[in-house]
Short mmCIF file of C-alpha atoms and ligand atoms in Angstrom, two decimals:
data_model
loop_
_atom_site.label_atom_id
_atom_site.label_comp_id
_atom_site.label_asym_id
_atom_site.label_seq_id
_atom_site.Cartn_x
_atom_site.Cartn_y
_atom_site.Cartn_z
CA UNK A 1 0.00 0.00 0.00
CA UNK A 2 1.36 3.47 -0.02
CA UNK A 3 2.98 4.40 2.36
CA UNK A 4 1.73 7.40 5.06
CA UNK A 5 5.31 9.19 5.92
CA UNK A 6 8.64 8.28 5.71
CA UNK A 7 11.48 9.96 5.45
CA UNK A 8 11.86 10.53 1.65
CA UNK A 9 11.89 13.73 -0.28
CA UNK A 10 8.17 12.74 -0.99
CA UNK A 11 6.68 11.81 2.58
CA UNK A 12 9.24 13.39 4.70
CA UNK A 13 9.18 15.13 7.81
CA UNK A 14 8.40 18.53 5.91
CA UNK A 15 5.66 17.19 4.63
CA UNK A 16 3.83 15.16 8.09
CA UNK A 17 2.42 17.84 8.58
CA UNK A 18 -0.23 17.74 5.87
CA UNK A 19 -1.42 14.20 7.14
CA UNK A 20 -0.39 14.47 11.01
CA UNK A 21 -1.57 17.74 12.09
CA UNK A 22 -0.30 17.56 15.90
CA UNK A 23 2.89 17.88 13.61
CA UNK A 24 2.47 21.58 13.76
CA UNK A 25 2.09 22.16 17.34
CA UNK A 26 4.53 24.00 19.59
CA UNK A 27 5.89 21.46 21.42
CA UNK A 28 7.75 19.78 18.94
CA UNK A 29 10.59 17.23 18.94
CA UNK A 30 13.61 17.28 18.24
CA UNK A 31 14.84 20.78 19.32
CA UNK A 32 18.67 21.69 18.75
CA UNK A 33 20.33 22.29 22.44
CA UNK A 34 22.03 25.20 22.90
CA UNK A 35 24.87 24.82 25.87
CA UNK A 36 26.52 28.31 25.34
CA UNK A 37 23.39 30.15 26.83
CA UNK A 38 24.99 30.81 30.76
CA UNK A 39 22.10 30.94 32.76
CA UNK A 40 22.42 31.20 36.50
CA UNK A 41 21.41 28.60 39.02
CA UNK A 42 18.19 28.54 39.56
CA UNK A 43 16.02 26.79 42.64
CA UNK A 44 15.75 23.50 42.31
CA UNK A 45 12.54 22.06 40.25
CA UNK A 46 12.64 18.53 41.26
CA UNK A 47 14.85 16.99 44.25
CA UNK A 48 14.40 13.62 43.47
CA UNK A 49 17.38 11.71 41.50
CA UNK A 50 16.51 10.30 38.06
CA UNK A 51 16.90 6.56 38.59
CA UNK A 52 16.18 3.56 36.13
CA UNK A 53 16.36 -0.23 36.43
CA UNK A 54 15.97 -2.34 33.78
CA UNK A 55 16.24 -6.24 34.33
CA UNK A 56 18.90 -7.87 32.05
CA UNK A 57 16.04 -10.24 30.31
CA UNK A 58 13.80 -7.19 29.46
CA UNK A 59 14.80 -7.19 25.50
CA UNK A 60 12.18 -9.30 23.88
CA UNK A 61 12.22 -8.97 20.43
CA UNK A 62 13.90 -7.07 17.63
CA UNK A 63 11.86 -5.93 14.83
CA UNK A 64 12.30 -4.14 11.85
CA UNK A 65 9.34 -1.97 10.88
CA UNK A 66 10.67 -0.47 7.70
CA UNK A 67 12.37 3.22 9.20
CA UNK A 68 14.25 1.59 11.81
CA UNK A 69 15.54 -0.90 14.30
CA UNK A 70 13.33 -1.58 17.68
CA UNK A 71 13.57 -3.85 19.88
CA UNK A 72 10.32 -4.22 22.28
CA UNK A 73 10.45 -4.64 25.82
CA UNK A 74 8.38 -6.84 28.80
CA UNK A 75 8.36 -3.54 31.05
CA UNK A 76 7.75 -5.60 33.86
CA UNK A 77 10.51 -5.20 36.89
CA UNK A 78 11.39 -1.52 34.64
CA UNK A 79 11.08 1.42 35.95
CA UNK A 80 12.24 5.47 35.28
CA UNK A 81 11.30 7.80 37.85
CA UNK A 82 12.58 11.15 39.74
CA UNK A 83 14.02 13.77 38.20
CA UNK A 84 11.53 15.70 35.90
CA UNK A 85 9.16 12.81 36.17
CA UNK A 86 9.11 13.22 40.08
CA UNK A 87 7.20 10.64 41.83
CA UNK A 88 5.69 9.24 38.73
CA UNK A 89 6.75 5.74 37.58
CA UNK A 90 7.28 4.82 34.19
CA UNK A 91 8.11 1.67 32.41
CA UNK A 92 10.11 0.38 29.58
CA UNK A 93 8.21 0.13 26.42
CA UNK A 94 10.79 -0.34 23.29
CA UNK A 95 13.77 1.23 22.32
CA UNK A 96 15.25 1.82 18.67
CA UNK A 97 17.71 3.85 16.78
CA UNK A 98 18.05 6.64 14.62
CA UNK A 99 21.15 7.18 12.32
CA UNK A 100 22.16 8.95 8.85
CA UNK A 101 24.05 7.81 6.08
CA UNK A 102 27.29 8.97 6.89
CA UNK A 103 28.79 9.42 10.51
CA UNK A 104 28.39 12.83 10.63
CA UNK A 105 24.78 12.71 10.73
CA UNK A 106 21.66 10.68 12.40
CA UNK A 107 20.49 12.08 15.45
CA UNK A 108 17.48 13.54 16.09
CA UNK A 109 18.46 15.98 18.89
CA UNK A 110 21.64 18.62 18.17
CA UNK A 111 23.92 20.16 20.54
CA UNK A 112 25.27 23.61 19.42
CA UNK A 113 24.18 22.64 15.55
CA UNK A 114 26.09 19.58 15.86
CA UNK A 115 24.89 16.46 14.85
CA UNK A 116 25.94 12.77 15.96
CA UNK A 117 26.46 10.04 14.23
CA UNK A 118 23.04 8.52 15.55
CA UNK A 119 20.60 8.27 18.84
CA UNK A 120 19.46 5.90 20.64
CA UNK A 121 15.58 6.17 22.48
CA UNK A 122 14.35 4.60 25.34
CA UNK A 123 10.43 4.80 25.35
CA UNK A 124 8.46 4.86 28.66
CA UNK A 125 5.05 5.22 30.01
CA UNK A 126 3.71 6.53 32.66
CA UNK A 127 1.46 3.62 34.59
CA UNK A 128 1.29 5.80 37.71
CA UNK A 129 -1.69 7.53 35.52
CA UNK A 130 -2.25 5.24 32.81
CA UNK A 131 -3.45 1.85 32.30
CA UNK A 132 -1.72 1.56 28.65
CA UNK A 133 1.01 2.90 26.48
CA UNK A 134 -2.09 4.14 23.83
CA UNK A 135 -3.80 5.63 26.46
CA UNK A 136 -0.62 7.33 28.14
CA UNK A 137 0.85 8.09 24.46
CA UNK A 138 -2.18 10.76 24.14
CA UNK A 139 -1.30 12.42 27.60
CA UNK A 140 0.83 15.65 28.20
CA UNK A 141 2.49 13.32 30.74
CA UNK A 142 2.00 10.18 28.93
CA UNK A 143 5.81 9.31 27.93
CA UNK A 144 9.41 9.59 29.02
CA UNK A 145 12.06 8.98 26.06
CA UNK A 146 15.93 8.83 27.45
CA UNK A 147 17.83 10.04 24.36
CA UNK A 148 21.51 8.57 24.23
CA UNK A 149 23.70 10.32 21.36
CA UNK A 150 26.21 7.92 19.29
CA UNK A 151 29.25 8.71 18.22
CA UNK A 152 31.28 6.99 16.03
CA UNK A 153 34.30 5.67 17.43
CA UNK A 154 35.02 2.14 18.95
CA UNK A 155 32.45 -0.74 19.17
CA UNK A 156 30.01 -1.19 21.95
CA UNK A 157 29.73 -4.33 23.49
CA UNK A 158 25.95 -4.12 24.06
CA UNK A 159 24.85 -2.89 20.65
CA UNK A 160 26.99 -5.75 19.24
CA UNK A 161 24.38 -8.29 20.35
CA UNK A 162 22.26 -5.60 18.55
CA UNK A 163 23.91 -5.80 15.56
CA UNK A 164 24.64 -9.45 15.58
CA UNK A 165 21.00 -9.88 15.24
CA UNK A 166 20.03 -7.49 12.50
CA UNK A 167 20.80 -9.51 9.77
CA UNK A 168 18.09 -11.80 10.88
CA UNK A 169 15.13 -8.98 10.79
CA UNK A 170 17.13 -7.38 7.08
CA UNK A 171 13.37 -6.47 5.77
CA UNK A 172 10.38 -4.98 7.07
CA UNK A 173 8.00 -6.39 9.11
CA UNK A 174 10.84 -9.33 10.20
CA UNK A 175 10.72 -10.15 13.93
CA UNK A 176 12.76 -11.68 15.74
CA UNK A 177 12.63 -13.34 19.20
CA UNK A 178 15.47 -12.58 21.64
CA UNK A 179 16.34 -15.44 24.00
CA UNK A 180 19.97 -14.07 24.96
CA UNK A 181 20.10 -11.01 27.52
CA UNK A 182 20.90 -7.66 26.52
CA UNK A 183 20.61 -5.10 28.76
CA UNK A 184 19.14 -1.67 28.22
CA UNK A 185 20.86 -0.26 31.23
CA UNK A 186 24.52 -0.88 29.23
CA UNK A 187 23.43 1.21 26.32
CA UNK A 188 23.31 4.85 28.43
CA UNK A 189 26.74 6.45 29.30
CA UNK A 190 26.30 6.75 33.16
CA UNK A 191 27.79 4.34 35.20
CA UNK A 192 28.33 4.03 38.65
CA UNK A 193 25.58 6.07 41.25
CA UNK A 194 24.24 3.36 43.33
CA UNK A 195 25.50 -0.11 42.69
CA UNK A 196 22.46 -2.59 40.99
CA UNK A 197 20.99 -5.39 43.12
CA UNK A 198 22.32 -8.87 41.59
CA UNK A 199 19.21 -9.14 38.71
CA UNK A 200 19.11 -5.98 37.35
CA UNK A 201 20.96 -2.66 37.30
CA UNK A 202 19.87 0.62 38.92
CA UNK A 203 21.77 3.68 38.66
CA UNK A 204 20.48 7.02 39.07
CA UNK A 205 21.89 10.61 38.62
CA UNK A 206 21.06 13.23 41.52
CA UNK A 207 19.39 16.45 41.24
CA UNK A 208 21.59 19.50 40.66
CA UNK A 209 19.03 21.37 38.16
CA UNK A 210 20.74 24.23 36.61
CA UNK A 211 19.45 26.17 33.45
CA UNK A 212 20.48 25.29 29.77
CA UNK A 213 24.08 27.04 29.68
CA UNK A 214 28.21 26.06 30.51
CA UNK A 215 28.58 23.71 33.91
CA UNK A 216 29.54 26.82 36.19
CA UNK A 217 31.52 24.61 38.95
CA UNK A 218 32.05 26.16 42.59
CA UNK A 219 35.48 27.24 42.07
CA UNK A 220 34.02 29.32 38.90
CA UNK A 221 35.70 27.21 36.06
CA UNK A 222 33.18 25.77 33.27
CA UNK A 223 33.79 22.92 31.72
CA UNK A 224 32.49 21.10 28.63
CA UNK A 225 29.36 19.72 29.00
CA UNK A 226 30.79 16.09 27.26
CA UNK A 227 32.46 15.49 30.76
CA UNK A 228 29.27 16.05 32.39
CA UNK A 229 27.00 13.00 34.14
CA UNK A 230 24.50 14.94 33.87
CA UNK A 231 21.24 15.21 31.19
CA UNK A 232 18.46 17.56 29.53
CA UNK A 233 15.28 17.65 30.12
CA UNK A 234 12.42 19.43 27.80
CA UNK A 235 8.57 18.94 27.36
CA UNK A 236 8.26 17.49 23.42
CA UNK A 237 6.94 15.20 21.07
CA UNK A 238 7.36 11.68 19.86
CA UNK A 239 9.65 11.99 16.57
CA UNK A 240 7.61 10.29 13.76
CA UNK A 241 3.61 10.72 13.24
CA UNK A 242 1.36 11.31 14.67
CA UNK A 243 4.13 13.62 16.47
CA UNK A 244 1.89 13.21 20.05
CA UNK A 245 3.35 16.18 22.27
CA UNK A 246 3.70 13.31 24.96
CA UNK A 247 7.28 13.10 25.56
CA UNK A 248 9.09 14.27 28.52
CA UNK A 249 12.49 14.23 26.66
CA UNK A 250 15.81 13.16 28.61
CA UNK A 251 18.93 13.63 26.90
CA UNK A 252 22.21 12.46 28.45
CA UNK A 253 25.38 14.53 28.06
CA UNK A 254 27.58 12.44 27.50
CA UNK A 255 27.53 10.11 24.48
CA UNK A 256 28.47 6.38 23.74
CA UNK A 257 30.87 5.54 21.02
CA UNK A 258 29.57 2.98 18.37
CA UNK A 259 32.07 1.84 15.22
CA UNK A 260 31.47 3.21 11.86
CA UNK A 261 31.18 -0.65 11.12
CA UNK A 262 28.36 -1.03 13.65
CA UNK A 263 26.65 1.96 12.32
CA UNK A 264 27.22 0.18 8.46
CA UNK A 265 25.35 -2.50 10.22
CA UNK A 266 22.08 -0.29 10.37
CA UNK A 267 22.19 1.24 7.26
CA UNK A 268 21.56 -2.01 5.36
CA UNK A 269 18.51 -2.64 6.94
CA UNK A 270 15.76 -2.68 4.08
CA UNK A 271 12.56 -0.34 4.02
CA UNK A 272 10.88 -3.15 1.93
CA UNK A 273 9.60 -6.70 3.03
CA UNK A 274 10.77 -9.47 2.13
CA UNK A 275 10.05 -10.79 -1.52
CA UNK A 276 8.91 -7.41 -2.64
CA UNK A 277 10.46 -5.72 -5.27
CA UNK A 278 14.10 -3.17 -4.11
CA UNK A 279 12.53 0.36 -5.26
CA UNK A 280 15.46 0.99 -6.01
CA UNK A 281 14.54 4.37 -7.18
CA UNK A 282 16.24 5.68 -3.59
CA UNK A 283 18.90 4.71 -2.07
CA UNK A 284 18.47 1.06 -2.82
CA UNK A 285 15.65 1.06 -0.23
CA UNK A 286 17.77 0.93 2.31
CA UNK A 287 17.06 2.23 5.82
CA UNK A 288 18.93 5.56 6.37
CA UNK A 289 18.71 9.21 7.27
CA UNK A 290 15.38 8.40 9.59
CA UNK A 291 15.66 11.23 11.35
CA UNK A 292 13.47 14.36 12.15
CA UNK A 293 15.13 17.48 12.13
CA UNK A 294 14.89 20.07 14.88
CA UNK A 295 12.43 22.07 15.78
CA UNK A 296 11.80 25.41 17.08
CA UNK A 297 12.59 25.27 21.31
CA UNK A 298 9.98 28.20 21.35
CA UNK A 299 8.66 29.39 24.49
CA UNK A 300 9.37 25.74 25.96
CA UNK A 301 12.13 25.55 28.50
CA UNK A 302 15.45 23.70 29.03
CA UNK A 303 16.54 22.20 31.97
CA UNK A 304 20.16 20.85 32.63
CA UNK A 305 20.20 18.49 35.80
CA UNK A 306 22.36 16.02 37.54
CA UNK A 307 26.39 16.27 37.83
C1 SG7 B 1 10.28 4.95 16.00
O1 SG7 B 1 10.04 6.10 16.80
C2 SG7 B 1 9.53 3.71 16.50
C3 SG7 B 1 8.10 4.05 16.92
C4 SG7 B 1 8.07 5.25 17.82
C5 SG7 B 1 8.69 6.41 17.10
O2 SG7 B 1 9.88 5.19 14.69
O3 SG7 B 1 10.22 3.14 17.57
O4 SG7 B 1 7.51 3.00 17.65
C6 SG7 B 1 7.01 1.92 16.99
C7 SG7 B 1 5.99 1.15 17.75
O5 SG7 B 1 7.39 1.62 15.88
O6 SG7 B 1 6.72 5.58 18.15
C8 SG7 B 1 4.78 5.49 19.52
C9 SG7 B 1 6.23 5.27 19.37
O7 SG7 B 1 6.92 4.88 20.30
C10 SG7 B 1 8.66 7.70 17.92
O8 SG7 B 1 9.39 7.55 19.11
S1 SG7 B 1 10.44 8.61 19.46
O9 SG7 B 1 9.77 9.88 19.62
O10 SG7 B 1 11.09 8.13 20.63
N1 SG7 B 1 11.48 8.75 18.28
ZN1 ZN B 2 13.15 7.74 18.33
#
C-alpha cells in the first residue's frame, strides 16, 4: 500500500504535517540544544534523582518496521522515575535507533548545531496515571524517552548483540525473538551512582538542576558539557507521526561511542519486506537518514540536571 510518511523527499518530515496535524504544534521534537546560553542557578525544580532499572532479560524482540531498528520490551521489573518525572513511575516500552548515512549525521536531537552520528531512544510510560502505552501516548504526561547520542568511534559491546541480530530482521516487518540477555541499562553512558541489586541494574543521577548554559563549577571554572553525568530535560513530542506532544524528553550529556562498522550494520537494513520488489529508485531502499530534524525550542524551557 502506499505508504503514510517516511522519510523521503516525498513523505518526509516537511511534509507530516499535511497528514499528522499535531505535527504543527509547539511542542515539537527534536529541538537543537544550545549549551553556550549561561544561565544562572536557579532553585531547584525537582529533588528527586533520576533513577532507572531495567532487568537484564527485558529485550524481547527485535523488529524491523521499515524506518528503523526496535527492539520491544516486557516492562515488567522496569522502571524510570525522579528527576523531571518526580514521583511518577514509568516503564520500559521499546527502544530503537536513529542514524544517517554517513557518521556525521543521524540524530534527532543537536547540541550547538552539531549532529551525531546517531541516537538511541528509550520509550516509557507513565502507569502511575495510565493503564496503557495508547492511552498514556495521548497524555501531556503520557511518555518519558531517554535520548543517548552515538558517536562513532570504537564498538560497543551491548549494541553488538544488537547488531549481531540485524541480519536476521534485514526487511520490514521481520521479527525476531530474543532469547539471549541484553541489557538496556549498558546502552546509556552513566555508570556508577548506586550499585544494581544482583538481577538488574539501577543507577540514578542526583538532582543539581541548573538552566540550559556552561557547567559553572564552585570554584568558577566551566567545563564542557561532554564530561558532564548529567542530562536535559524538555517537554516534546514523539519523533515520527502522529508527532503526540507526549514526551518528557531526557537527553544524556555524555555520548556512547559505536564503530562506523556497527553503524554500516544499520544502514543495510531494508525499508521493503521481504520478496517485494528493491525500489530501487532511492537509495536502494535501504534504511537511512530516519531522522526528524529540529524544531523550534519556542517558548518551551530547558533544563540541565544532575552532575
Ligand atoms: C520509531 O520512533 C519507533 C516508533 C516510535 C517512534 O519510529 O520506535 O515505535 C514503533 C511502535 O514503531 O513511536 C509510539 C512510538 O513509540 C517515535 O518515538 S520517538 O519519539 O522516541 N522517536
Ligand atoms: Zn526515536
Amino acid at each position: 500500500g502506499i505508504k503514510e510518511w517516511d522519510y523521503s523527499n516525498q513523505n518526509g518530515p516537511s511534509t507530516w504535517v499535511d497528514k499528522f496535524p499535531m505535527a504543527a504544534g509547539s511542542r515539537q521534537s527534536p529541538v537543537n540544544i544550545e549549551t553556550g546560553r549561561v544561565e544562572t542557578d536557579h532553585e531547584a525544580l525537582s529533588s528527586k534523582p533520576l533513577r532507572w532499572k531495567y532487568p537484564a532479560t527485558a529485550s524481547r524482540a527485535i523488529v524491523n518496521p521499515g524506518y528503523c531498528w526496535r527492539v520491544d520490551t516486557d516492562g515488567d521489573g522496569t522502571y524510570l522515575t525522579g528527576g523531571p518525572l518526580m514521583d511518577d513511575v514509568y516503564k520500559l516500552e521499546q527502544y530503537h535507533c536513529h542514524w544517517g548515512c554517513s557518521d556525521s549525521r543521524g540524530s534527532e536531537h543537536t547540541v550547538d548545531g552539531q549532529a551525531f552520528a546517531g541516537e538511541l531512544h528509550l520509550v516509557h510510560w507513565n502507569t502511575t496515571k495510565y493503564k496503557t502505552f495508547a492511552e498514556a501516548a495521548k497524555a501531556p504526561d503520557g511518555l518519558a524517552v531517554l535520548g543517548v547520542f552515538l558517536k562513532a568511534g570504537k564498538a560497543h559491546e551491548e549494541l553488538e548483540k544488537i547488531a549481531r541480530l540485524l541480519p536476521y530482521v534485514s526487511h520490514k516487518d521481520d521479527n525476531l525473538p530474543i532469547n539471549e540477555s541484553i541489557d538496556p541499562s549498558k546502552l546509556l553512558p552513566v555508570r556508577g551512582g548506586r550499585a544494581g541489586n544482583s538481577s538488574a541494574s539501577q543507577n540514578c543521577i542526583n538532582p543539581c538542576m541548573r538552566w540550559a548554559g556552561r557547567i559553572i563549577r564552585p570554584d568558577n571554572k566551566s567545563r564542557d558539557w561532554q564530561d558532564d553525568n548529567g542530562y536535559w530535560t524538555y517537554l516534546g513530542s514523539l519523533t515520527t507521526p502522529p508527532c503526540n506532544e507526549s514526551v518528557t524528553w531526557i537527553l544524556f550529556k555524555r555520548y556512547i561511542e559505536v564503530s562506523h562498522h556497527q553503524l554500516n550494520v544499520f544502514r543495510n537494513l531494508r525499508k521493503f519486506p521481504r520478496g517485494e520488489e528493491c525500489p530501487c529508485h532511492e537509495n536502494h531502499g535501504v534504511v537511512i537518514n530516519n531522522f526528524r530534524p529540529p524544531l523550534p525550542l519556542g517558548n518551551r524551557v530547558l533544563r540541565e540536571c544532575g552532575s
